[in-house]
Amino acid sequence: MSRVVRAALVLWFLVPLVPILLWAFANRWPFPDLLPQQWGLDGVRSGLAAGAPHAFVVSATLGLAVAAIATPAGALAARALTSGRLPIPRVVEAVLLAPLILPAFAVALGLDVLVLRTRVPSPLAVVAVLSVAAIPYTTYLMRVAFGAYDKGFEEEARTLGASRATVLIRVQIPLLAPALSGAAFLAFLVGWTDYVVTLLIGGGRMVSVPILVASFAAGTGNSSVVAALSLAAVIPPLILLTLVARAGPRTGTST
Amino acid sequence: MSTRLELRGLTRHHRGQHVAALNGLDLDVNAGACLALLGPSGSGKSTTLRLVAGLDQPTRGTVLLDGDDVTNTPAEQRGIAMVFQRALLFPHLSVIDNVAFAARASGMSRRDSRAASQRYLELVQLGDFADRCVADISGGQAQRVALARSLAAEPKVLLLDEPFSALDSALRADMYALLRSIRDALNPTIVLVTHDQSEAAAVAEEIAVLIDGVLEHHSDVRTAYVRPSTLAVHRLMGGLNEIPGSIASGVHRSELGSHVLPADICARDGPATLVIRQEVVRLAEPSASSITGTIESLQSAGIRQRARVRVGSSSVFVELPPQVSAAAGTVVGLQLPTDALHAISTRAGGAV
């Protein structure tokens, strides 16, 4: 790949972030000026005053809960799909991947009434629906991982006296750690970035980061607070991404 | 570490297959013995090991350890360790932690398990490699670590599933020597699966031959070479000479003439193939009293030559000693030592 193409790709990814970065620290930026007239932290202060810390807690909880459910569920589904023991694997796979095809809006619009009538607590319902939305991603990623996974390691461990629990903890999870952390990261993003499901099924009582950002974005003159919140929203996934990268292929050395 | 292994009527039908992968295997391996399970690809060798290890369940039959039925005992509770063709070292553990895996799985602390495992690492001459990452060792070293890891589990029976087949010949010779030293030190009961008769002869004192899931031969190594039960076993053991003929009153008659069979062969009258190892046939000066033939071709086998001698419509292969050379087209006499003769009935497909 030539340098020019590489530079163009970097620009393509970074240029859209420049206005957000500028807006986040702009107290005043009238049109048609190229740069803000006045720099400051008004946007950050407005965000904090509007309940940004709580929204971050809500979003992080949603992301973590979805990751905690969708990652093992996806791993189990992937294991079943690659085991060759499912009677109708294509059908099972289609059902598991169906949430990717169905628009979240259509699903959420139908389910909000059901959640109200069955009196299921809305946070629980939001986590449940988002987990279903995340399972296709975790299943797909884990299926690829299980496809490359050598079951011989488990058999070897068993002949060395390892119980099924020991095999899981000392062999399977360490060998699949890179894929599991990747799947967990994707599932976290589903919860972290969701707007439609949280709004419709949460009934407006769950104020997550995307909902807070959207409420400011719907008004006028809120560009700096929208930019500050959006910028802050990138930080937790970036931290997680760093952790996931560190969980990459591991090789053991004695300590 | 030594335990007697008995297999009784062991049968395994793989799902969706009409023919049994293993059919009624009866086999005894004495405590401390090393048995080589020999057979071509798909003959049921690895299936047998997996059934013994408890990784697969037999369709029928039993596995006994010192007389105790362990057929339904889970693999992790059988005390049977297995070394596979690939070393399968856990990539997230260091060399010493791989060897210490069994001790850790049994609940021992990391420090104690490492201390206990060092002995086995030294037994395979890799004591200095304890802290290495498994990605940083060679294929031969990986197989040594795999062997140490299985030995560290102090198994009742050690199963080796073609563990040396991926190694070059020099490394294989090293591994044979290592296996002998391990046997001297620990005296484990070993079942080695291989498709290489020379490997079987190098490490085992007993050979069992599986053909199409059926045990066709079980004996000591020498008998497997000179008294094979069937022609398939004879070929698998590297035998080349098969002279069709028939037996009458303990005498085999063929184009090579009449040959009195050794007394220990219970000769049954009828059609039978005379077999004799190419290594024991000798060339001689042609005479009226000897078998006479013409060297049809010569094939190099290292420093030796292998001659194909045409006698009538039959061919007799002769492995020439290193100091003997011959030329194609030469008329030669053949000496067949009587005690090395063997005959296999071609009517029933088995030994006479």
Short mmCIF file of N, CA, C and O in Angstrom, two decimals, chain B residues 101-156:
data_model
loop_
_atom_site.label_atom_id
_atom_site.label_comp_id
_atom_site.label_asym_id
_atom_site.label_seq_id
_atom_site.Cartn_x
_atom_site.Cartn_y
_atom_site.Cartn_z
N PHE B 101 1.50 -29.43 34.94
CA PHE B 101 0.04 -29.30 34.76
C PHE B 101 -0.74 -30.32 35.59
O PHE B 101 -1.73 -29.97 36.25
N ALA B 102 -0.31 -31.58 35.54
CA ALA B 102 -1.06 -32.63 36.26
C ALA B 102 -1.06 -32.36 37.77
O ALA B 102 -2.09 -32.53 38.44
N ALA B 103 0.09 -31.92 38.28
CA ALA B 103 0.17 -31.63 39.72
C ALA B 103 -0.73 -30.45 40.08
O ALA B 103 -1.42 -30.47 41.11
N ARG B 104 -0.73 -29.42 39.21
CA ARG B 104 -1.60 -28.26 39.46
C ARG B 104 -3.07 -28.67 39.40
O ARG B 104 -3.88 -28.23 40.22
N ALA B 105 -3.39 -29.54 38.42
CA ALA B 105 -4.78 -29.99 38.28
C ALA B 105 -5.22 -30.79 39.49
O ALA B 105 -6.41 -30.83 39.83
N SER B 106 -4.25 -31.43 40.17
CA SER B 106 -4.62 -32.21 41.36
C SER B 106 -4.70 -31.34 42.61
O SER B 106 -4.97 -31.84 43.70
N GLY B 107 -4.43 -30.04 42.46
CA GLY B 107 -4.60 -29.12 43.58
C GLY B 107 -3.31 -28.68 44.24
O GLY B 107 -3.32 -27.94 45.23
N MET B 108 -2.16 -29.13 43.73
CA MET B 108 -0.87 -28.76 44.34
C MET B 108 -0.58 -27.29 44.05
O MET B 108 -1.01 -26.75 43.02
N SER B 109 0.15 -26.64 44.96
CA SER B 109 0.48 -25.24 44.76
C SER B 109 1.45 -25.10 43.58
O SER B 109 2.10 -26.07 43.19
N ARG B 110 1.54 -23.88 43.05
CA ARG B 110 2.40 -23.65 41.90
C ARG B 110 3.86 -23.99 42.23
O ARG B 110 4.54 -24.67 41.47
N ARG B 111 4.31 -23.53 43.40
CA ARG B 111 5.71 -23.76 43.78
C ARG B 111 6.00 -25.25 43.92
O ARG B 111 6.97 -25.76 43.36
N ASP B 112 5.12 -25.97 44.64
CA ASP B 112 5.35 -27.40 44.86
C ASP B 112 5.28 -28.19 43.55
O ASP B 112 6.05 -29.12 43.32
N SER B 113 4.31 -27.80 42.71
CA SER B 113 4.15 -28.54 41.46
C SER B 113 5.38 -28.35 40.56
O SER B 113 5.82 -29.30 39.90
N ARG B 114 5.92 -27.14 40.57
CA ARG B 114 7.13 -26.91 39.76
C ARG B 114 8.30 -27.70 40.31
O ARG B 114 9.08 -28.28 39.54
N ALA B 115 8.42 -27.72 41.63
CA ALA B 115 9.53 -28.45 42.24
C ALA B 115 9.42 -29.94 41.91
O ALA B 115 10.42 -30.60 41.58
N ALA B 116 8.20 -30.47 41.98
CA ALA B 116 8.00 -31.90 41.71
C ALA B 116 8.23 -32.23 40.24
O ALA B 116 8.62 -33.36 39.90
N SER B 117 8.02 -31.25 39.36
CA SER B 117 8.10 -31.52 37.93
C SER B 117 9.52 -31.42 37.39
O SER B 117 9.81 -31.95 36.31
N GLN B 118 10.38 -30.74 38.11
CA GLN B 118 11.75 -30.53 37.63
C GLN B 118 12.44 -31.86 37.35
O GLN B 118 13.17 -32.00 36.37
N ARG B 119 12.15 -32.87 38.18
CA ARG B 119 12.77 -34.20 38.02
C ARG B 119 12.45 -34.78 36.63
O ARG B 119 13.31 -35.36 35.98
N TYR B 120 11.19 -34.62 36.21
CA TYR B 120 10.78 -35.20 34.93
C TYR B 120 11.38 -34.43 33.75
O TYR B 120 11.70 -35.00 32.71
N LEU B 121 11.53 -33.13 33.96
CA LEU B 121 12.15 -32.31 32.92
C LEU B 121 13.61 -32.71 32.77
O LEU B 121 14.15 -32.75 31.66
N GLU B 122 14.26 -33.04 33.89
CA GLU B 122 15.65 -33.48 33.83
C GLU B 122 15.75 -34.88 33.22
O GLU B 122 16.71 -35.18 32.51
N LEU B 123 14.71 -35.69 33.47
CA LEU B 123 14.69 -37.04 32.90
C LEU B 123 14.71 -37.00 31.37
O LEU B 123 15.28 -37.87 30.72
N VAL B 124 14.07 -35.96 30.80
CA VAL B 124 14.09 -35.84 29.33
C VAL B 124 15.20 -34.89 28.88
O VAL B 124 15.19 -34.38 27.76
N GLN B 125 16.14 -34.63 29.78
CA GLN B 125 17.35 -33.84 29.49
C GLN B 125 17.04 -32.41 29.09
O GLN B 125 17.68 -31.84 28.22
N LEU B 126 16.00 -31.84 29.70
CA LEU B 126 15.66 -30.45 29.41
C LEU B 126 15.55 -29.64 30.70
O LEU B 126 14.75 -28.70 30.79
N GLY B 127 16.35 -30.02 31.68
CA GLY B 127 16.29 -29.34 32.98
C GLY B 127 16.54 -27.84 32.90
O GLY B 127 15.99 -27.08 33.69
N ASP B 128 17.34 -27.43 31.91
CA ASP B 128 17.67 -26.00 31.80
C ASP B 128 16.61 -25.21 31.04
O ASP B 128 16.75 -24.00 30.87
N PHE B 129 15.59 -25.90 30.56
CA PHE B 129 14.59 -25.22 29.73
C PHE B 129 13.33 -24.84 30.52
O PHE B 129 12.34 -24.41 29.93
N ALA B 130 13.37 -25.01 31.83
CA ALA B 130 12.17 -24.85 32.65
C ALA B 130 11.45 -23.53 32.41
O ALA B 130 10.22 -23.49 32.28
N ASP B 131 12.21 -22.43 32.35
CA ASP B 131 11.57 -21.12 32.26
C ASP B 131 11.28 -20.68 30.83
O ASP B 131 10.77 -19.59 30.61
N ARG B 132 11.62 -21.54 29.87
CA ARG B 132 11.40 -21.15 28.48
C ARG B 132 9.91 -21.09 28.15
O ARG B 132 9.10 -21.81 28.71
N CYS B 133 9.63 -20.26 27.18
CA CYS B 133 8.30 -20.20 26.60
C CYS B 133 8.20 -21.37 25.61
O CYS B 133 9.18 -21.66 24.92
N VAL B 134 7.06 -22.03 25.53
CA VAL B 134 6.97 -23.22 24.67
C VAL B 134 7.13 -22.88 23.19
O VAL B 134 7.47 -23.74 22.38
N ALA B 135 6.90 -21.61 22.84
CA ALA B 135 7.09 -21.20 21.44
C ALA B 135 8.57 -21.12 21.07
O ALA B 135 8.90 -21.07 19.90
N ASP B 136 9.44 -21.12 22.09
CA ASP B 136 10.87 -20.94 21.83
C ASP B 136 11.66 -22.25 21.83
O ASP B 136 12.88 -22.22 21.90
N ILE B 137 10.96 -23.39 21.79
CA ILE B 137 11.69 -24.66 21.78
C ILE B 137 11.41 -25.39 20.46
O ILE B 137 10.40 -25.13 19.80
N SER B 138 12.31 -26.28 20.09
CA SER B 138 12.18 -26.98 18.79
C SER B 138 11.14 -28.09 18.88
O SER B 138 10.66 -28.43 19.97
N GLY B 139 10.83 -28.69 17.71
CA GLY B 139 9.84 -29.76 17.66
C GLY B 139 10.25 -30.96 18.51
O GLY B 139 9.43 -31.54 19.22
N GLY B 140 11.53 -31.32 18.43
CA GLY B 140 12.03 -32.45 19.21
C GLY B 140 11.97 -32.17 20.70
O GLY B 140 11.58 -33.04 21.50
N GLN B 141 12.33 -30.94 21.08
CA GLN B 141 12.27 -30.56 22.50
C GLN B 141 10.82 -30.53 22.97
O GLN B 141 10.52 -30.94 24.10
N ALA B 142 9.92 -30.08 22.09
CA ALA B 142 8.49 -30.03 22.46
C ALA B 142 7.98 -31.43 22.75
O ALA B 142 7.23 -31.65 23.71
N GLN B 143 8.40 -32.41 21.94
CA GLN B 143 7.95 -33.79 22.18
C GLN B 143 8.54 -34.33 23.49
O GLN B 143 7.89 -35.08 24.20
N ARG B 144 9.76 -33.92 23.81
CA ARG B 144 10.36 -34.34 25.08
C ARG B 144 9.57 -33.75 26.25
O ARG B 144 9.30 -34.42 27.25
N VAL B 145 9.19 -32.47 26.11
CA VAL B 145 8.41 -31.82 27.17
C VAL B 145 7.05 -32.53 27.31
O VAL B 145 6.58 -32.78 28.42
N ALA B 146 6.46 -32.86 26.16
CA ALA B 146 5.16 -33.55 26.19
C ALA B 146 5.29 -34.90 26.91
O ALA B 146 4.42 -35.29 27.69
N LEU B 147 6.40 -35.57 26.66
CA LEU B 147 6.66 -36.85 27.31
C LEU B 147 6.85 -36.65 28.82
O LEU B 147 6.27 -37.39 29.63
N ALA B 148 7.62 -35.62 29.18
CA ALA B 148 7.84 -35.32 30.60
C ALA B 148 6.53 -34.96 31.28
O ALA B 148 6.27 -35.36 32.42
N ARG B 149 5.69 -34.21 30.58
CA ARG B 149 4.39 -33.80 31.14
C ARG B 149 3.52 -35.03 31.43
O ARG B 149 2.88 -35.09 32.49
N SER B 150 3.52 -35.98 30.51
CA SER B 150 2.72 -37.18 30.75
C SER B 150 3.32 -38.04 31.86
O SER B 150 2.59 -38.58 32.69
N LEU B 151 4.64 -38.14 31.89
CA LEU B 151 5.29 -38.94 32.95
C LEU B 151 5.07 -38.32 34.32
O LEU B 151 4.92 -39.03 35.32
N ALA B 152 5.03 -36.96 34.35
CA ALA B 152 4.84 -36.27 35.62
C ALA B 152 3.48 -36.56 36.23
O ALA B 152 3.27 -36.40 37.44
N ALA B 153 2.54 -36.99 35.39
CA ALA B 153 1.21 -37.36 35.90
C ALA B 153 1.26 -38.72 36.59
O ALA B 153 0.25 -39.17 37.15
N GLU B 154 2.43 -39.37 36.55
CA GLU B 154 2.64 -40.71 37.13
C GLU B 154 1.51 -41.66 36.74
O GLU B 154 0.79 -42.19 37.59
N PRO B 155 1.34 -41.86 35.41
CA PRO B 155 0.21 -42.66 34.94
C PRO B 155 0.41 -44.15 35.18
O PRO B 155 1.55 -44.62 35.28
N LYS B 156 -0.71 -44.86 35.25
CA LYS B 156 -0.63 -46.32 35.36
C LYS B 156 -0.17 -46.90 34.02
O LYS B 156 0.55 -47.88 33.97
#
